[in-house]
Coordinates of N, CA and C in Angstrom, one line a residue:
M203 N 11.2 -51.6 51.1 CA 10.5 -51.0 50.5 C 10.5 -51.1 48.8
S204 N 9.9 -52.1 47.6 CA 10.3 -51.0 45.6 C 10.1 -50.3 45.3
D205 N 10.9 -49.3 44.3 CA 10.3 -48.2 44.1 C 8.6 -48.3 43.1
A206 N 8.8 -49.1 43.2 CA 7.1 -49.9 42.3 C 5.5 -49.2 43.5
P207 N 4.8 -48.3 42.5 CA 3.3 -47.5 42.9 C 2.9 -49.0 44.3
F208 N 3.3 -50.2 44.5 CA 2.0 -50.6 45.1 C 2.9 -52.3 45.6
E209 N 1.9 -53.3 46.0 CA 2.6 -53.9 47.0 C 2.3 -55.3 46.8
L210 N 3.1 -55.7 46.3 CA 3.3 -57.3 45.6 C 3.0 -58.5 46.7
V211 N 1.8 -58.5 47.6 CA 1.4 -60.0 48.0 C 0.9 -61.5 47.8
D212 N 1.4 -62.1 48.5 CA 0.6 -63.2 47.8 C -1.2 -63.3 48.5
A213 N -1.3 -64.6 48.3 CA -2.8 -64.4 48.2 C -3.7 -65.0 49.4
K214 N -2.3 -65.8 50.0 CA -3.0 -66.0 51.3 C -2.6 -65.7 52.6
D215 N -2.5 -64.9 52.4 CA -0.5 -63.1 53.3 C -1.9 -62.4 53.4
S216 N -2.0 -62.1 54.8 CA -3.1 -59.9 55.2 C -2.1 -58.7 54.9
F217 N -2.4 -57.8 54.2 CA -1.6 -57.1 53.4 C -2.2 -55.3 54.2
I218 N -2.9 -55.4 55.1 CA -3.3 -54.4 56.0 C -2.2 -54.0 56.7
D219 N -1.2 -54.8 57.3 CA -0.5 -54.9 58.7 C 0.6 -54.3 58.0
S220 N 1.2 -54.0 56.5 CA 2.3 -54.5 56.1 C 3.0 -52.6 55.6
D221 N 4.3 -52.8 55.8 CA 4.7 -51.1 55.4 C 5.0 -50.5 54.5
W222 N 4.5 -51.3 53.2 CA 3.4 -50.3 52.2 C 1.9 -50.1 52.5
F223 N 1.1 -50.6 53.3 CA -0.1 -49.8 53.9 C 0.7 -48.5 55.2
H224 N 1.5 -48.7 55.7 CA 1.6 -47.8 56.8 C 2.5 -46.9 56.0
H225 N 3.3 -46.6 54.8 CA 3.6 -45.8 54.0 C 2.3 -44.6 53.3
C226 N 1.2 -45.6 53.3 CA 0.4 -44.6 51.8 C -0.8 -44.4 52.8
R227 N -0.7 -44.8 54.3 CA -1.2 -43.9 55.4 C -0.6 -42.7 55.5
E228 N 0.2 -42.3 56.1 CA 1.4 -42.3 56.5 C 1.7 -40.8 55.2
T229 N 0.7 -40.8 54.2 CA 1.5 -40.1 52.9 C 0.2 -39.9 52.8
H230 N -0.8 -40.8 53.1 CA -2.2 -40.1 52.2 C -1.6 -40.5 50.6
T231 N -1.5 -41.5 50.2 CA -1.1 -41.9 49.5 C -2.4 -42.5 49.1
P232 N -3.0 -44.0 47.9 CA -3.2 -44.1 47.0 C -2.8 -45.6 47.6
F233 N -3.7 -47.1 48.1 CA -2.8 -47.7 48.8 C -2.9 -49.3 47.3
V234 N -2.7 -49.5 46.9 CA -2.8 -50.4 45.7 C -1.1 -51.0 45.8
V235 N -2.3 -53.0 45.8 CA -1.9 -54.1 45.9 C -2.0 -55.1 45.0
V236 N -0.8 -55.9 44.5 CA -1.3 -56.7 43.1 C -1.3 -58.3 44.4
R237 N -2.1 -59.1 44.5 CA -1.8 -59.7 44.8 C -2.6 -60.5 44.1
S238 N -1.4 -62.0 44.2 CA -0.8 -63.2 43.3 C -1.1 -64.7 44.1
G239 N -2.4 -65.1 42.9 CA -2.3 -66.6 43.5 C -2.0 -67.6 42.2
E240 N -2.4 -68.1 42.3 CA -1.9 -69.8 41.8 C -2.0 -69.7 40.3
H241 N -2.4 -68.7 39.9 CA -2.4 -69.2 38.2 C -2.8 -67.6 37.5
S242 N -3.2 -66.5 38.0 CA -3.4 -65.0 38.6 C -3.5 -64.4 39.0
A243 N -3.3 -63.1 39.0 CA -3.7 -61.4 40.3 C -4.5 -61.1 40.7
D244 N -4.7 -60.2 41.0 CA -5.9 -58.9 41.5 C -5.6 -58.1 41.4
V245 N -5.4 -57.0 41.1 CA -5.7 -55.8 41.9 C -6.3 -55.2 43.2
L246 N -6.3 -54.3 43.7 CA -6.7 -53.9 44.4 C -6.2 -52.2 44.7
W247 N -7.2 -51.1 44.4 CA -7.4 -50.4 45.4 C -8.6 -50.2 46.1
D248 N -7.5 -49.4 47.9 CA -8.8 -49.8 48.6 C -8.6 -48.1 49.1
Y249 N -9.3 -47.4 49.6 CA -9.5 -45.8 49.8 C -9.2 -45.9 51.3
I250 N -8.8 -46.9 51.9 CA -7.9 -47.3 53.3 C -7.5 -45.9 54.3
T251 N -6.1 -45.9 53.7 CA -4.8 -45.1 53.8 C -5.1 -43.4 53.5
L252 N -6.8 -43.2 53.3 CA -7.1 -41.1 52.1 C -8.0 -41.4 53.3
P253 N -7.2 -39.8 53.6 CA -8.3 -39.1 54.3 C -9.0 -38.4 54.4
P254 N -9.8 -38.2 55.6 CA -11.7 -37.7 55.0 C -11.9 -36.8 54.2
E255 N -10.6 -36.0 53.7 CA -11.3 -34.3 52.1 C -11.2 -35.5 51.0
C256 N -10.7 -36.4 51.3 CA -10.5 -36.7 49.5 C -11.8 -37.2 49.3
D257 N -12.7 -37.9 50.6 CA -14.3 -38.3 49.5 C -15.1 -37.8 49.1
A258 N -14.9 -36.3 48.6 CA -16.3 -35.5 48.0 C -15.3 -35.7 47.2
G259 N -14.5 -34.9 46.4 CA -13.5 -35.2 45.2 C -14.1 -36.2 44.6
L260 N -13.4 -37.8 45.7 CA -13.9 -39.3 44.8 C -15.3 -38.7 44.5
R261 N -16.3 -39.3 45.2 CA -17.3 -39.5 45.1 C -17.6 -38.8 43.7
E262 N -17.2 -37.4 43.6 CA -18.2 -36.4 42.2 C -16.9 -36.3 41.2
N263 N -16.7 -37.4 41.2 CA -15.8 -37.5 40.3 C -15.6 -39.4 39.7
L264 N -15.9 -39.6 40.3 CA -17.1 -41.1 39.9 C -17.2 -42.2 38.6
S265 N -17.9 -41.1 37.9 CA -18.1 -41.4 36.9 C -16.9 -41.4 35.4
A266 N -16.1 -40.0 36.0 CA -15.0 -40.3 35.0 C -14.2 -41.3 35.7
L267 N -14.0 -41.4 36.9 CA -12.8 -42.3 38.1 C -12.9 -43.7 37.1
E268 N -14.5 -44.0 36.6 CA -14.9 -44.8 36.6 C -14.6 -45.2 35.4
Q269 N -14.6 -44.4 34.9 CA -13.9 -44.3 33.1 C -12.8 -45.0 32.7
D270 N -12.3 -43.8 33.6 CA -10.3 -44.0 33.8 C -10.0 -45.0 33.8
A271 N -10.7 -45.7 34.6 CA -10.2 -47.1 35.3 C -10.7 -48.4 34.7
R272 N -11.4 -48.2 34.0 CA -12.0 -49.6 32.5 C -11.5 -49.3 31.6
A273 N -10.6 -47.4 30.7 CA -9.8 -47.8 29.8 C -8.3 -48.7 30.9
I274 N -8.2 -48.5 31.8 CA -6.8 -49.3 32.4 C -7.0 -50.8 32.1
F275 N -8.4 -51.5 32.8 CA -8.5 -53.0 33.0 C -8.5 -52.9 31.8
D276 N -9.4 -52.3 30.4 CA -9.0 -53.1 29.3 C -8.0 -53.8 28.9
R277 N -7.1 -52.3 29.2 CA -5.8 -52.4 28.7 C -5.0 -54.1 28.3
Y278 N -5.1 -54.5 29.8 CA -3.9 -55.7 30.1 C -5.4 -57.0 30.6
A279 N -7.6 -56.4 30.7 CA -7.8 -57.9 31.3 C -7.7 -58.8 29.7
I280 N -7.8 -60.0 30.0 CA -8.2 -61.6 29.2 C -8.9 -61.9 29.8
P281 N -10.9 -62.2 29.1 CA -11.8 -63.1 28.8 C -12.1 -63.6 30.4
E282 N -11.5 -64.3 30.9 CA -11.8 -64.3 32.5 C -11.7 -63.3 33.6
S283 N -10.5 -61.9 32.9 CA -10.5 -61.0 33.8 C -12.5 -60.6 35.0
Y284 N -12.1 -59.8 35.2 CA -13.6 -58.9 36.1 C -13.2 -57.6 37.2
L285 N -14.0 -56.3 36.6 CA -13.6 -55.1 36.6 C -14.5 -54.4 37.5
R286 N -13.9 -54.6 39.5 CA -15.0 -53.7 40.1 C -14.8 -52.8 40.6
V287 N -16.2 -51.8 40.5 CA -15.8 -50.6 40.5 C -16.6 -50.1 42.2
K288 N -16.4 -49.3 43.0 CA -17.1 -48.6 43.9 C -16.4 -47.0 44.2
A289 N -16.1 -46.2 44.9 CA -16.0 -44.7 45.3 C -15.1 -45.2 46.7
T290 N -14.6 -45.9 47.2 CA -14.1 -46.8 48.4 C -12.8 -47.6 47.9
L291 N -12.9 -48.3 46.2 CA -12.5 -49.1 46.4 C -13.0 -49.7 44.4
I292 N -11.0 -50.0 43.5 CA -11.3 -50.7 42.9 C -11.0 -51.9 42.7
G293 N -11.2 -52.7 41.6 CA -10.9 -53.9 42.0 C -10.5 -54.2 40.2
F294 N -9.0 -55.0 40.0 CA -8.8 -55.9 38.5 C -8.9 -57.5 38.7
D295 N -9.9 -58.2 38.8 CA -9.4 -58.7 39.1 C -9.1 -60.4 38.0
R296 N -8.5 -61.7 38.1 CA -7.8 -62.9 37.1 C -7.4 -62.2 35.9
L297 N -6.7 -61.3 36.1 CA -5.1 -60.5 35.3 C -3.8 -61.5 35.6
P298 N -3.8 -61.9 34.2 CA -1.8 -62.1 33.8 C -1.3 -61.6 35.1
F299 N -0.3 -61.8 35.8 CA 0.4 -61.8 36.3 C 1.5 -60.4 36.2
D300 N 2.2 -61.1 34.7 CA 2.6 -59.6 34.6 C 2.0 -58.3 34.3
R301 N 1.2 -58.7 33.1 CA -0.1 -57.7 33.1 C -0.5 -56.9 34.3
A302 N -1.0 -57.4 35.7 CA -1.4 -57.2 36.4 C -0.5 -55.9 37.5
K303 N 1.1 -56.0 36.8 CA 1.7 -55.5 38.0 C 2.3 -54.0 37.0
S304 N 1.9 -54.1 35.9 CA 1.3 -52.8 34.6 C 0.1 -52.4 35.3
A305 N -1.0 -53.4 35.3 CA -2.3 -52.3 35.9 C -1.9 -51.9 36.5
A306 N -1.6 -51.9 38.2 CA -1.4 -51.8 39.1 C -0.9 -51.1 39.5
A307 N 0.9 -51.0 38.5 CA 1.3 -48.9 38.1 C 0.4 -48.2 38.1
E308 N -0.7 -48.3 36.6 CA -1.7 -47.5 36.2 C -2.6 -46.8 37.5
L309 N -3.1 -47.9 37.8 CA -4.2 -47.4 38.7 C -4.2 -46.8 39.8
Y310 N -2.7 -46.8 40.6 CA -2.0 -46.1 41.5 C -1.8 -44.4 41.0
H311 N -1.7 -44.3 39.3 CA -1.1 -42.8 39.2 C -2.2 -42.4 39.0
L312 N -3.1 -43.6 38.3 CA -4.7 -42.5 38.0 C -5.7 -42.3 39.2
I313 N -5.4 -42.6 40.7 CA -5.8 -42.2 41.6 C -5.2 -40.8 42.1
A314 N -3.9 -41.4 42.5 CA -3.2 -40.2 42.8 C -3.9 -38.9 41.8
A315 N -4.1 -39.0 40.6 CA -4.8 -37.8 39.9 C -5.3 -37.3 40.2
Y316 N -6.6 -37.4 40.7 CA -7.7 -37.5 41.3 C -7.8 -36.9 43.1
L317 N -6.6 -36.7 43.6 CA -6.2 -37.0 44.6 C -6.5 -35.1 44.8
P318 N -6.8 -34.6 46.1 CA -6.9 -32.9 46.1 C -5.1 -32.0 45.2
D319 N -4.2 -33.2 45.9 CA -3.3 -31.8 45.7 C -2.8 -32.9 44.5
A320 N -3.2 -33.5 43.6 CA -2.5 -33.8 42.1 C -2.5 -32.6 41.6
E321 N -2.8 -31.7 41.6 CA -2.2 -30.2 41.1 C -1.0 -30.3 40.8
A322 N -0.9 -29.9 41.8 CA 1.1 -30.0 42.3 C 1.9 -31.0 41.8
E323 N 1.3 -32.0 41.3 CA 2.2 -33.0 40.9 C 2.6 -32.4 39.0
D324 N 3.5 -33.0 38.8 CA 4.3 -33.4 37.9 C 3.4 -34.1 36.0
V325 N 1.9 -33.4 35.6 CA 0.8 -33.1 35.1 C 0.7 -33.2 32.8
P326 N 1.0 -33.8 32.5 CA 0.9 -33.4 31.6 C 0.3 -32.4 31.0
S327 N 0.6 -31.9 29.5 CA -0.4 -31.0 28.9 C -1.4 -32.2 28.6
G328 N -3.0 -31.3 28.5 CA -3.6 -32.3 28.8 C -4.2 -32.9 30.1
G329 N -3.9 -32.5 31.0 CA -3.6 -32.4 32.3 C -5.1 -32.7 32.9
T330 N -5.8 -33.7 32.3 CA -7.2 -35.0 33.3 C -6.1 -36.1 33.3
A331 N -6.6 -37.1 34.6 CA -6.7 -38.6 34.1 C -7.4 -38.8 32.5
H332 N -8.9 -38.6 33.0 CA -8.6 -39.1 31.2 C -8.3 -38.4 30.5
E333 N -7.6 -37.8 29.6 CA -6.7 -37.5 28.9 C -5.3 -37.9 28.6
R334 N -5.5 -37.9 30.0 CA -3.6 -38.7 29.9 C -3.8 -40.3 29.3
L335 N -5.2 -40.8 30.1 CA -5.5 -42.8 30.2 C -5.4 -42.5 28.3
T336 N -6.0 -41.4 27.5 CA -6.5 -41.3 26.7 C -5.7 -42.0 25.4
Q337 N -4.9 -40.4 25.8 CA -3.5 -40.6 24.7 C -2.6 -41.5 25.3
T338 N -2.6 -42.5 25.4 CA -1.7 -43.7 25.8 C -1.6 -44.8 25.1
D339 N -0.6 -45.1 24.2 CA -1.5 -45.9 23.3 C -1.4 -47.4 24.0
A340 N -2.2 -47.6 22.8 CA -3.6 -49.3 23.8 C -3.0 -50.7 23.0
R341 N -2.3 -50.9 24.0 CA -1.7 -51.9 23.9 C -2.8 -53.1 23.2
S342 N -1.7 -54.0 22.1 CA -3.2 -54.4 21.2 C -2.9 -56.2 21.4
D343 N -3.5 -57.0 21.9 CA -3.6 -58.1 22.3 C -4.4 -59.2 22.3
P344 N -4.9 -60.0 21.2 CA -5.2 -60.9 20.8 C -6.8 -61.4 22.0
A345 N -5.5 -61.6 23.4 CA -6.3 -62.2 24.2 C -7.3 -60.4 24.7
T346 N -7.2 -59.2 24.2 CA -7.9 -58.7 25.1 C -9.7 -58.7 24.0
S347 N -9.9 -59.1 22.8 CA -10.9 -58.8 22.1 C -11.7 -59.6 21.9
A348 N -11.6 -60.5 23.3 CA -13.3 -61.0 23.6 C -14.3 -60.4 24.9
P349 N -15.4 -60.4 25.3 CA -15.8 -59.6 25.7 C -15.2 -59.9 27.4
L350 N -14.4 -58.4 27.7 CA -14.9 -58.9 29.2 C -16.4 -58.2 30.1
Q351 N -15.9 -58.6 30.6 CA -17.3 -58.8 32.9 C -17.7 -57.6 33.4
L352 N -18.4 -57.0 33.8 CA -17.8 -56.0 34.6 C -19.4 -56.2 35.3
W353 N -18.6 -55.4 36.8 CA -19.5 -55.4 37.5 C -18.6 -54.2 39.1
V354 N -20.7 -53.7 38.4 CA -20.2 -52.1 39.5 C -20.8 -52.1 40.2
E355 N -20.3 -51.9 41.8 CA -21.6 -51.7 42.8 C -22.0 -50.6 43.1
A356 N -22.7 -50.9 43.7 CA -24.0 -49.6 43.8 C -22.9 -48.5 44.5
A357 N -23.2 -47.3 45.0 CA -22.8 -46.1 45.6 C -23.1 -46.0 47.1
S358 N -22.6 -46.2 47.9 CA -23.0 -46.5 49.3 C -23.7 -44.8 49.8
T359 N -24.5 -44.8 50.8 CA -25.0 -43.1 51.0 C -23.9 -43.2 52.4
S360 N -24.1 -43.6 52.8 CA -23.1 -44.1 53.9 C -21.8 -43.1 53.8
S361 N -20.3 -43.1 54.8 CA -19.7 -42.5 55.1 C -18.1 -43.1 55.2
A362 N -18.4 -44.2 55.5 CA -17.8 -45.0 56.1 C -17.4 -46.0 55.3
A363 N -16.2 -45.7 54.7 CA -15.2 -46.5 54.0 C -15.4 -48.6 53.8

């Protein structure tokens, strides 16, 4: 496994039964994948590796989590990109490959900051994930000045992921 907090997979390959998936499941850490296609890449975080005790905190903070995920997406997206957000999945679709890797690393750290034992991790002053993200220098790129598409899925009332 690499030191990156995500796994790179080809869009045609299955990634659920990978070493990264099993590592995330065993360590209760965010499962983030970059799926590379022919012309772009998708970044996906899936709740599947997190234990049930994370449910309440993620659902309670869904609005802030969505805002923080949107800030990451906005930094890396191009006009063809779109965002999917719900309590158990966040997807940044159709990002340029080089941007997708950076977005995936940020998304991993964002999700980790919302997990129950995130307080034990090294958190800079300003504390919350939202405050850390808003302190990050925005990357200026003319490609991100066009309107971007947002897709937010309605939260399910079931506890199944």
